[in-house]
Tab-separated table of C-alpha atoms in Angstrom:
chain	number	residue	atom	x	y	z
Q	1	ASP	CA	7.968	7.295	7.531
Q	2	VAL	CA	5.278	4.925	8.774
Q	3	VAL	CA	5.618	1.575	7.053
Q	4	MET	CA	2.392	-0.178	6.056
Q	5	THR	CA	2.672	-3.930	5.511
Q	6	GLN	CA	-0.100	-5.843	3.785
Q	7	SER	CA	-0.641	-9.577	3.548
Q	8	PRO	CA	-1.164	-11.541	1.490
Q	9	LEU	CA	0.121	-9.805	-1.625
Q	10	SER	CA	-1.842	-12.176	-3.849
Q	11	LEU	CA	-5.299	-13.451	-2.978
Q	12	PRO	CA	-7.050	-15.979	-5.242
Q	13	VAL	CA	-10.670	-16.369	-4.171
Q	14	THR	CA	-13.625	-18.399	-5.422
Q	15	LEU	CA	-16.720	-16.380	-6.309
Q	16	GLY	CA	-19.092	-16.193	-3.368
Q	17	GLN	CA	-16.391	-17.039	-0.837
Q	18	PRO	CA	-15.000	-14.647	1.799
Q	19	ALA	CA	-11.676	-12.848	1.560
Q	20	SER	CA	-9.499	-11.154	4.140
Q	21	ILE	CA	-6.599	-8.709	3.806
Q	22	SER	CA	-4.350	-7.744	6.694
Q	23	CYS	CA	-2.583	-4.400	7.117
Q	24	ARG	CA	-0.076	-3.565	9.836
Q	25	SER	CA	1.486	-0.196	10.569
Q	26	SER	CA	4.893	0.442	12.110
Q	27	GLN	CA	3.336	2.983	14.504
Q	28	SER	CA	-0.060	3.388	16.100
Q	29	LEU	CA	-2.486	5.226	13.818
Q	30	LEU	CA	-4.486	6.632	16.723
Q	31	TYR	CA	-4.394	10.385	16.138
Q	32	SER	CA	-4.612	13.230	18.633
Q	33	ASP	CA	-8.223	13.850	17.535
Q	34	GLY	CA	-9.182	10.443	18.958
Q	35	ASN	CA	-9.676	8.900	15.516
Q	36	THR	CA	-7.626	6.160	13.888
Q	37	HIS	CA	-6.780	7.257	10.362
Q	38	LEU	CA	-6.653	4.048	8.375
Q	39	SER	CA	-8.340	3.861	4.976
Q	40	TRP	CA	-8.807	1.150	2.341
Q	41	PHE	CA	-8.819	1.653	-1.427
Q	42	HIS	CA	-9.658	-0.496	-4.444
Q	43	GLN	CA	-7.971	0.057	-7.804
Q	44	ARG	CA	-9.001	-1.648	-11.013
Q	45	PRO	CA	-6.504	-1.844	-13.926
Q	46	GLY	CA	-6.187	1.457	-15.723
Q	47	GLN	CA	-8.302	3.305	-13.158
Q	48	SER	CA	-7.617	5.609	-10.263
Q	49	PRO	CA	-8.097	4.256	-6.737
Q	50	ARG	CA	-11.505	4.401	-5.118
Q	51	ARG	CA	-11.846	4.732	-1.376
Q	52	LEU	CA	-13.904	2.009	0.281
Q	53	ILE	CA	-13.331	2.545	3.994
Q	54	TYR	CA	-12.104	5.423	6.167
Q	55	LYS	CA	-11.312	5.693	9.875
Q	56	VAL	CA	-10.920	1.902	10.061
Q	57	SER	CA	-14.540	0.855	9.613
Q	58	ASN	CA	-16.622	3.581	7.953
Q	59	ARG	CA	-17.858	2.631	4.481
Q	60	ASP	CA	-17.988	5.297	1.792
Q	61	SER	CA	-21.265	6.072	0.085
Q	62	GLY	CA	-22.167	3.406	-2.455
Q	63	VAL	CA	-19.757	0.797	-1.093
Q	64	PRO	CA	-21.511	-2.552	-0.673
Q	65	ASP	CA	-21.974	-3.784	2.871
Q	66	ARG	CA	-19.989	-6.922	2.070
Q	67	PHE	CA	-16.874	-4.779	2.648
Q	68	ILE	CA	-16.072	-4.622	6.358
Q	69	GLY	CA	-13.114	-2.845	7.927
Q	70	SER	CA	-11.888	-3.534	11.438
Q	71	GLY	CA	-8.892	-3.169	13.705
Q	72	SER	CA	-7.152	-0.746	16.015
Q	73	GLY	CA	-3.749	0.648	16.859
Q	74	THR	CA	-1.402	-1.026	14.401
Q	75	ASP	CA	-3.406	-4.033	13.147
Q	76	PHE	CA	-6.211	-3.740	10.622
Q	77	THR	CA	-8.251	-6.023	8.404
Q	78	LEU	CA	-10.456	-5.647	5.345
Q	79	ASN	CA	-12.965	-8.454	5.005
Q	80	ILE	CA	-15.121	-9.138	1.983
Q	81	SER	CA	-17.966	-11.391	3.038
Q	82	ARG	CA	-18.762	-12.823	-0.401
Q	83	VAL	CA	-16.461	-12.001	-3.289
Q	84	GLU	CA	-18.075	-10.889	-6.541
Q	85	ALA	CA	-16.477	-10.639	-9.988
Q	86	GLU	CA	-16.318	-6.820	-9.777
Q	87	ASP	CA	-14.085	-7.048	-6.683
Q	88	VAL	CA	-10.987	-8.067	-8.648
Q	89	GLY	CA	-8.066	-5.676	-8.621
Q	90	LEU	CA	-5.631	-4.185	-6.155
Q	91	TYR	CA	-6.460	-3.280	-2.569
Q	92	TYR	CA	-4.377	-0.770	-0.631
Q	93	CYS	CA	-4.444	0.327	2.986
Q	94	MET	CA	-3.286	3.876	3.751
Q	95	GLN	CA	-2.446	5.714	6.944
Q	96	GLY	CA	-3.233	9.423	7.331
Q	97	ALA	CA	-2.078	9.934	10.901
Q	98	TYR	CA	1.425	11.061	9.895
Q	99	TRP	CA	2.940	12.901	6.940
Q	100	PRO	CA	3.729	11.554	4.459
Q	101	TYR	CA	0.597	9.475	4.192
Q	102	THR	CA	1.801	6.002	3.298
Q	103	PHE	CA	0.252	3.022	1.554
Q	104	GLY	CA	0.673	-0.703	1.844
Q	105	GLN	CA	2.248	-2.570	-1.062
Q	106	GLY	CA	-1.125	-3.637	-2.390
Q	107	THR	CA	-2.976	-6.961	-2.408
Q	108	ARG	CA	-4.059	-8.362	-5.764
Q	109	LEU	CA	-7.418	-10.115	-5.540
Q	110	GLU	CA	-8.200	-12.512	-8.382
Q	111	ILE	CA	-10.942	-15.006	-9.034
Q	112	LYS	CA	-9.900	-18.660	-8.972
G	1	GLU	CA	-20.326	15.914	-8.266
G	2	VAL	CA	-16.678	16.194	-7.260
G	3	GLN	CA	-14.348	16.201	-10.259
G	4	LEU	CA	-10.582	16.516	-10.487
G	5	VAL	CA	-8.949	16.752	-13.921
G	6	GLU	CA	-5.187	16.728	-14.376
G	7	SER	CA	-3.198	18.079	-17.295
G	8	GLY	CA	0.366	18.957	-18.223
G	9	GLY	CA	2.020	15.575	-18.284
G	10	GLY	CA	4.273	14.247	-21.013
G	11	SER	CA	7.776	13.099	-21.807
G	12	VAL	CA	10.882	14.933	-20.680
G	13	GLN	CA	14.598	14.241	-20.489
G	14	PRO	CA	16.371	13.760	-17.163
G	15	GLY	CA	17.089	17.135	-15.599
G	16	GLY	CA	14.102	18.703	-17.287
G	17	SER	CA	10.974	20.338	-15.894
G	18	LEU	CA	7.213	19.912	-16.120
G	19	ARG	CA	4.242	21.642	-14.530
G	20	LEU	CA	1.179	19.604	-13.704
G	21	SER	CA	-2.200	21.262	-13.248
G	22	CYS	CA	-5.436	20.031	-11.712
G	23	VAL	CA	-8.782	21.767	-11.981
G	24	ALA	CA	-11.383	21.007	-9.347
G	25	SER	CA	-15.152	21.283	-9.445
G	26	GLY	CA	-18.172	20.247	-7.447
G	27	PHE	CA	-16.983	21.280	-3.987
G	28	SER	CA	-15.816	24.253	-1.962
G	29	PHE	CA	-12.204	24.076	-3.126
G	30	SER	CA	-10.584	26.460	-0.656
G	31	ASN	CA	-11.835	24.393	2.302
G	32	TYR	CA	-9.746	21.341	1.443
G	33	TRP	CA	-6.164	20.205	1.556
G	34	MET	CA	-5.114	18.837	-1.830
G	35	HIS	CA	-2.552	16.168	-2.685
G	36	TRP	CA	-0.451	14.909	-5.537
G	37	VAL	CA	-0.022	11.130	-5.417
G	38	ARG	CA	2.084	9.158	-7.870
G	39	GLN	CA	2.226	5.576	-9.035
G	40	ALA	CA	5.218	4.294	-10.969
G	41	PRO	CA	4.410	1.686	-13.658
G	42	GLY	CA	3.393	-1.552	-11.955
G	43	LYS	CA	4.172	-0.134	-8.533
G	44	GLY	CA	2.315	1.174	-5.486
G	45	LEU	CA	1.029	4.571	-4.437
G	46	VAL	CA	3.178	7.368	-2.997
G	47	CYS	CA	1.941	10.654	-1.587
G	48	VAL	CA	4.300	13.228	-3.080
G	49	SER	CA	3.017	16.541	-1.769
G	50	ARG	CA	0.058	18.257	-0.143
G	51	ILE	CA	-1.106	21.838	0.367
G	52	ASN	CA	-3.607	23.306	2.789
G	53	GLY	CA	-6.715	25.262	1.878
G	54	ASP	CA	-5.250	28.760	1.799
G	55	GLY	CA	-1.913	27.684	0.322
G	56	SER	CA	0.147	28.631	3.368
G	57	ASN	CA	1.289	25.146	4.355
G	58	MET	CA	2.950	22.633	2.051
G	59	ASN	CA	4.506	19.235	2.692
G	60	TYR	CA	6.683	16.994	0.535
G	61	VAL	CA	7.960	13.440	0.614
G	62	ASP	CA	11.739	13.385	1.086
G	63	SER	CA	12.471	12.105	-2.430
G	64	VAL	CA	11.110	15.285	-4.058
G	65	LYS	CA	12.073	17.962	-1.529
G	66	GLY	CA	13.926	20.829	-3.170
G	67	ARG	CA	12.832	19.716	-6.656
G	68	PHE	CA	9.016	19.840	-6.606
G	69	THR	CA	6.791	22.754	-5.584
G	70	ILE	CA	3.063	22.531	-4.924
G	71	SER	CA	0.837	25.592	-5.188
G	72	ARG	CA	-2.809	26.501	-5.663
G	73	ASP	CA	-5.050	29.251	-7.034
G	74	ASN	CA	-8.342	29.166	-5.186
G	75	ALA	CA	-9.976	31.692	-7.502
G	76	LYS	CA	-9.373	29.330	-10.409
G	77	LYS	CA	-9.902	26.156	-8.321
G	78	MET	CA	-6.535	24.885	-9.495
G	79	VAL	CA	-3.670	23.040	-7.839
G	80	TYR	CA	-0.249	22.763	-9.452
G	81	LEU	CA	2.889	20.692	-9.158
G	82	GLU	CA	6.041	22.279	-10.514
G	83	MET	CA	8.603	19.524	-11.076
G	84	ASN	CA	12.250	20.424	-11.680
G	85	SER	CA	15.453	18.388	-11.990
G	86	LEU	CA	13.374	15.407	-13.033
G	87	ARG	CA	14.865	11.953	-12.690
G	88	VAL	CA	14.100	8.656	-14.388
G	89	GLU	CA	12.624	7.447	-11.102
G	90	ASP	CA	10.010	10.246	-11.217
G	91	THR	CA	8.335	8.425	-14.108
G	92	ALA	CA	4.812	7.697	-12.929
G	93	MET	CA	1.115	8.366	-13.233
G	94	TYR	CA	0.419	11.462	-11.133
G	95	PHE	CA	-2.971	11.787	-9.463
G	96	CYS	CA	-4.517	14.923	-8.064
G	97	ALA	CA	-6.508	14.023	-4.949
G	98	ARG	CA	-8.671	15.656	-2.306
G	99	ASP	CA	-7.969	15.269	1.386
G	100	SER	CA	-10.836	14.688	3.761
G	101	SER	CA	-10.047	14.445	7.481
G	102	TRP	CA	-6.656	12.756	7.113
G	103	SER	CA	-7.747	10.497	4.300
G	104	ILE	CA	-8.089	10.861	0.533
G	105	ASP	CA	-11.657	10.690	-0.706
G	106	TYR	CA	-11.547	11.724	-4.381
G	107	TRP	CA	-8.968	11.127	-7.088
G	108	GLY	CA	-8.467	12.470	-10.580
G	109	GLN	CA	-8.004	10.131	-13.526
G	110	GLY	CA	-4.238	10.693	-13.484
G	111	ILE	CA	-1.678	12.116	-15.893
G	112	LEU	CA	1.425	10.305	-17.115
G	113	VAL	CA	4.902	11.745	-16.657
G	114	THR	CA	7.756	9.957	-18.423
G	115	VAL	CA	11.367	10.888	-17.744
G	116	SER	CA	13.691	9.266	-20.221
G	117	SER	CA	16.700	10.061	-22.350
């Protein structure tokens, strides 16, 4: 299975400051269709995950533009330009290029 | 509006069986692969199984192969997960989820499965 490794696992951030989460895959996520199938999700306590980003850098409808996905191949990053209180929770990267789809361990974002 | 609603969870002893159901609405159900994803208490997310639109192709994660069976009824807009020979380590919240171009775009609210003696 493709191993997804996130860092850091804990991310304390001051309100209004930027945040960055790294995600690395054990194999290239460039698929035969020419797309790179890396997604980002946000999960608040007691809720199901919500997708923020798909195919590395495409924001889902309703996702604020402060969330920016980037990367290629095996190295990916989720940047939050200015953290707001509603951004707390767990962030997961996920690869969909190979079955089984696999997730990173999760990064817990908290407000300092 | 896309909605996915799971049911059928509960508590069961090791070795027992459960059948999870998920009813979909708000989209053309038969056009989409569907997944079951689980999350053990305090742990991360694991894709357990998926099924294609017409139900002819199913995939499983190694840890559930031979024990779990995914199926669907497109007329009823339902997807199922039959879970047999349950183990303590199968204890988790199980989410029904929709696949969209090798990603997951919608999730249900989840249903809890507890395997304990």
